[in-house]
Short mmCIF file of C-alpha atoms in Angstrom, two decimals:
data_model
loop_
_atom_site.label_atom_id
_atom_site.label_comp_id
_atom_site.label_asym_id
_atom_site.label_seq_id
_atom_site.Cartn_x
_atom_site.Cartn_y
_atom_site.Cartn_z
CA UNK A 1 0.00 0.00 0.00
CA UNK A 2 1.32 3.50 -1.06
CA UNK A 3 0.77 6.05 1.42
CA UNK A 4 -0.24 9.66 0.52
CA UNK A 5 1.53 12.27 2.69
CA UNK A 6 -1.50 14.31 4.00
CA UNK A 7 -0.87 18.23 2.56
CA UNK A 8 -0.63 20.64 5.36
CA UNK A 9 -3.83 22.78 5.89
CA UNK A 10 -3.16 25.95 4.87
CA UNK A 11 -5.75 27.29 7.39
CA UNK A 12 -4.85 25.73 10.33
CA UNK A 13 -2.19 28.78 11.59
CA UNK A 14 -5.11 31.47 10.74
CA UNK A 15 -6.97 33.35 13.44
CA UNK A 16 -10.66 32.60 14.26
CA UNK A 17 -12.89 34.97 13.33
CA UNK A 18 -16.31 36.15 13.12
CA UNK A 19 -17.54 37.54 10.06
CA UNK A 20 -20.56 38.46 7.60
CA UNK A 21 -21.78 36.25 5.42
CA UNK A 22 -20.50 35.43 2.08
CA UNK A 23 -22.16 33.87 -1.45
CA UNK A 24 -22.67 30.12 -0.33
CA UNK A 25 -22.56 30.53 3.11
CA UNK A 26 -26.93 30.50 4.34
CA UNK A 27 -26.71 27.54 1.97
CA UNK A 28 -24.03 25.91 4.60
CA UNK A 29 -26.09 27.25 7.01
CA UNK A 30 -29.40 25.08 5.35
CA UNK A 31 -27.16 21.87 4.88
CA UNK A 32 -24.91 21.67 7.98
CA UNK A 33 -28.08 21.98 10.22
CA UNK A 34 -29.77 19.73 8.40
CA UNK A 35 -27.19 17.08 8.57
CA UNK A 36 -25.44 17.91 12.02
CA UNK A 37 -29.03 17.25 13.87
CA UNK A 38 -29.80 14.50 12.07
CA UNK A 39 -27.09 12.53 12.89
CA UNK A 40 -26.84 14.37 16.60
CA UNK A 41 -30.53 14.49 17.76
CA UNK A 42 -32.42 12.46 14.39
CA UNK A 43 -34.20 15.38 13.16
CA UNK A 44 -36.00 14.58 10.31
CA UNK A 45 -35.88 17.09 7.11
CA UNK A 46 -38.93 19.31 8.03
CA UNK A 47 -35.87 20.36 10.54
CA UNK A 48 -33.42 21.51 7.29
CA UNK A 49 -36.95 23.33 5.50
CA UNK A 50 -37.62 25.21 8.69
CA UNK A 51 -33.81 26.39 8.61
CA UNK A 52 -33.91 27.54 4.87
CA UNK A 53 -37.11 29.38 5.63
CA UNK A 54 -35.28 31.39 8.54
CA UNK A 55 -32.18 32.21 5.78
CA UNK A 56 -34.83 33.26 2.89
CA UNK A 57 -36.71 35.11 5.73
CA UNK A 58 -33.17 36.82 6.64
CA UNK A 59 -32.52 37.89 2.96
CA UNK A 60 -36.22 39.04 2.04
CA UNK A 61 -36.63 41.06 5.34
CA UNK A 62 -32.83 42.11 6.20
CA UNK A 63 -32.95 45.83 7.94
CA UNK A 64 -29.07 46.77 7.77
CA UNK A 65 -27.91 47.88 11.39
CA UNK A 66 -31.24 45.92 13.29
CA UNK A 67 -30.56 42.77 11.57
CA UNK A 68 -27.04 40.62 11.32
CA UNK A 69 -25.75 37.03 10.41
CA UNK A 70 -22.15 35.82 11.61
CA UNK A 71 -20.41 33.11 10.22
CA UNK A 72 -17.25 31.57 12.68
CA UNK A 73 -14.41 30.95 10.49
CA UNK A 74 -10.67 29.68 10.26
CA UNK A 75 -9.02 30.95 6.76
CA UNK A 76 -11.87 29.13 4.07
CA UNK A 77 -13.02 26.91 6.57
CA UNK A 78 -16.64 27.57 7.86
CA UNK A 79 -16.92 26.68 11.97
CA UNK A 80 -20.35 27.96 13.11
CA UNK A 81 -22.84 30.36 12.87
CA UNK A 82 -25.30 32.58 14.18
CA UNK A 83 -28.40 35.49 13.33
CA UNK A 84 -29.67 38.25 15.22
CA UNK A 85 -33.33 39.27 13.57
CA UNK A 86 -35.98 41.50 14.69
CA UNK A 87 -38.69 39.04 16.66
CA UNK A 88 -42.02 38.87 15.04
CA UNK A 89 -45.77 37.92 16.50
CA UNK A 90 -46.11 34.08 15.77
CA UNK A 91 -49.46 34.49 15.21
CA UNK A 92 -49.67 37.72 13.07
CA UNK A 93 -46.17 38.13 11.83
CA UNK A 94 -45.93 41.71 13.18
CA UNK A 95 -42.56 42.85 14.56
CA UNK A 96 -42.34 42.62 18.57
CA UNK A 97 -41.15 46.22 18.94
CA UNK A 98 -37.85 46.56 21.40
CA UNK A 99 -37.09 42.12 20.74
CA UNK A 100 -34.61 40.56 18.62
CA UNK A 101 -34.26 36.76 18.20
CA UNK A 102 -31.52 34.61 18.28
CA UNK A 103 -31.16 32.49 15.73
CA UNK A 104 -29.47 29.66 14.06
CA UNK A 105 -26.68 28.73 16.54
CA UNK A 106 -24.00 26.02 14.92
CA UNK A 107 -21.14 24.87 15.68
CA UNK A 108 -19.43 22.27 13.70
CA UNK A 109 -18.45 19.31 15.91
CA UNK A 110 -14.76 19.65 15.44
CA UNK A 111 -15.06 23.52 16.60
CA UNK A 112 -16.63 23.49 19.75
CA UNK A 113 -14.98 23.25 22.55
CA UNK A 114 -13.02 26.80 20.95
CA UNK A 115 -14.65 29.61 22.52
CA UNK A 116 -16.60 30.17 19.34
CA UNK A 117 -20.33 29.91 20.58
CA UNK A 118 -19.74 31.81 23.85
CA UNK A 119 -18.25 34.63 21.29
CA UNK A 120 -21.48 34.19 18.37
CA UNK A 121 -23.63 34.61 21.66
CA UNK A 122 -21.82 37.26 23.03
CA UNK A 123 -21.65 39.19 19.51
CA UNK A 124 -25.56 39.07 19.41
CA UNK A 125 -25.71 40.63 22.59
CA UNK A 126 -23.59 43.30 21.72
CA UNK A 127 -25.04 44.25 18.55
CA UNK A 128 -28.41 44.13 19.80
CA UNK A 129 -27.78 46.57 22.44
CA UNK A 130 -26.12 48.77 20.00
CA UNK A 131 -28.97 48.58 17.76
CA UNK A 132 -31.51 49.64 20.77
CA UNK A 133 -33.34 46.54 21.73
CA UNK A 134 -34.47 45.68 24.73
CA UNK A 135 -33.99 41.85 24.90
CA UNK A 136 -33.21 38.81 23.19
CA UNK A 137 -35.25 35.67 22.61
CA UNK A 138 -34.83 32.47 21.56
CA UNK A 139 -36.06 28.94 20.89
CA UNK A 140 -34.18 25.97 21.69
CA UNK A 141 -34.41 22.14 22.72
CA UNK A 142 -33.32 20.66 26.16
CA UNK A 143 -31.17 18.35 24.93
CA UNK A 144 -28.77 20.97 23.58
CA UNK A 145 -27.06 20.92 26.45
CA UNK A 146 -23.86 22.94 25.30
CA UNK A 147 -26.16 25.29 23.84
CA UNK A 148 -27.89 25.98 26.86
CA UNK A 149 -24.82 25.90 28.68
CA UNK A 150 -23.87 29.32 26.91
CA UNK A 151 -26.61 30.96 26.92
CA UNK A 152 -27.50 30.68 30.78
CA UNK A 153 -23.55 31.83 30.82
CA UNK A 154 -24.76 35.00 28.76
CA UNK A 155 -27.33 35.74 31.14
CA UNK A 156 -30.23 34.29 29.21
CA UNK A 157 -33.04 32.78 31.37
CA UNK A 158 -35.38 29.80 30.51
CA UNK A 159 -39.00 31.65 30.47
CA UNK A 160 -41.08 28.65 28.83
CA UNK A 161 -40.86 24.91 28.97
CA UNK A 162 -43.06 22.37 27.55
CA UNK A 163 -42.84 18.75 25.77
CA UNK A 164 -44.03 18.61 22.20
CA UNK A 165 -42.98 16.39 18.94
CA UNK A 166 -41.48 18.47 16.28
CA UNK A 167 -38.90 17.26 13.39
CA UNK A 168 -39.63 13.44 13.96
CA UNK A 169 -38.82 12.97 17.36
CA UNK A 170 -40.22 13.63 20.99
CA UNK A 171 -38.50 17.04 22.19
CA UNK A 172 -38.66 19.55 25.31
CA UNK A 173 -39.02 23.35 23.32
CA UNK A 174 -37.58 25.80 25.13
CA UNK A 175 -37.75 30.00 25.44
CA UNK A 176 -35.15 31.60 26.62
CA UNK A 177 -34.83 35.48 27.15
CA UNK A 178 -32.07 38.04 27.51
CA UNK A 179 -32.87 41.63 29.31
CA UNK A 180 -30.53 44.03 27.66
CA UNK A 181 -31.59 46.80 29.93
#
């Protein structure tokens, strides 16, 4: 057997950063949450449609300076993600005035562990108090226990709790809120 030397990764010495998204990248978004819960939780693909209606809902309703997506990169190499978006009425799609959502938290397995969700978390906070909102929502599951981890570390408390079956499988939604003032 002939062995290959592996080519060093020409990203591996660059810095970590956080920045806006690029062609290609809400498409990443779409497929690595679609296949990272499947294989982590078994989220079934009404999971992956729900996430490309959040990116198509962040393109067709983007308000520059209340509204922001951050992608967690090395070099190329795409890490994680994250969107801030103005929180709407479920029922009547209005815009909650003074709330902003979280959105769309990802980390890719081999990133976590870096620093990088505590900083997507912490860069939502800081851009929506610069933007003038008054708190932060989100929606999560209980069994996203690193998740969870990071926001309660933010300062984000669990307001709502309740069992429900969503994406193919029996799951605990969860509300969590951030007072920014």
């Amino acid at each position: 057997m002939i062995r290959i030397p592996a080519r060093p990764d020409p990203d591996a010495a660059a810095p970590l950063e956080l920045r806006a998204p690029q062609p290609g990248d809400l498409g990443w978004i779409v497929e690595r949450h679609g296949a990272t819960y499947a294989a982590e939780l078994g989220l079934d693909q009404r999971f992956e449609a729900l996430v490309a209606r959040i990116c198509a809902d962040f393109v067709d309703r983007f308000q520059p300076g209340r509204e922001a997506c951050w992608i967690a990169a090395r070099g190329a190499e795409r890490l994680g993600s994250v969107m801030l978006v103005q929180a709407r009425d479920e029922a009547t799609d209005a815009p909650r005035p003074g709330v902003a959502k979280l959105r769309l938290l990802l980390l890719e397995p081999h990133a976590r562990g870096l620093g990088l969700g505590k900083r997507l978390v912490r860069q939502c906070s800081d851009f929506a108090r610069q933007a003038g909102y008054e708190r932060i929502v989100l929606w999560t599951q209980s069994g996203l226990t690193s998740a969870r981890a990071i926001y309660a570390a933010e300062g984000y408390r669990l307001v709502h709790s309740a069992p429900g079956h969503g994406f193919g499988i029996d799951v605990v939604n969860e509300t969590w809120e951030l007072a920014l003032r």
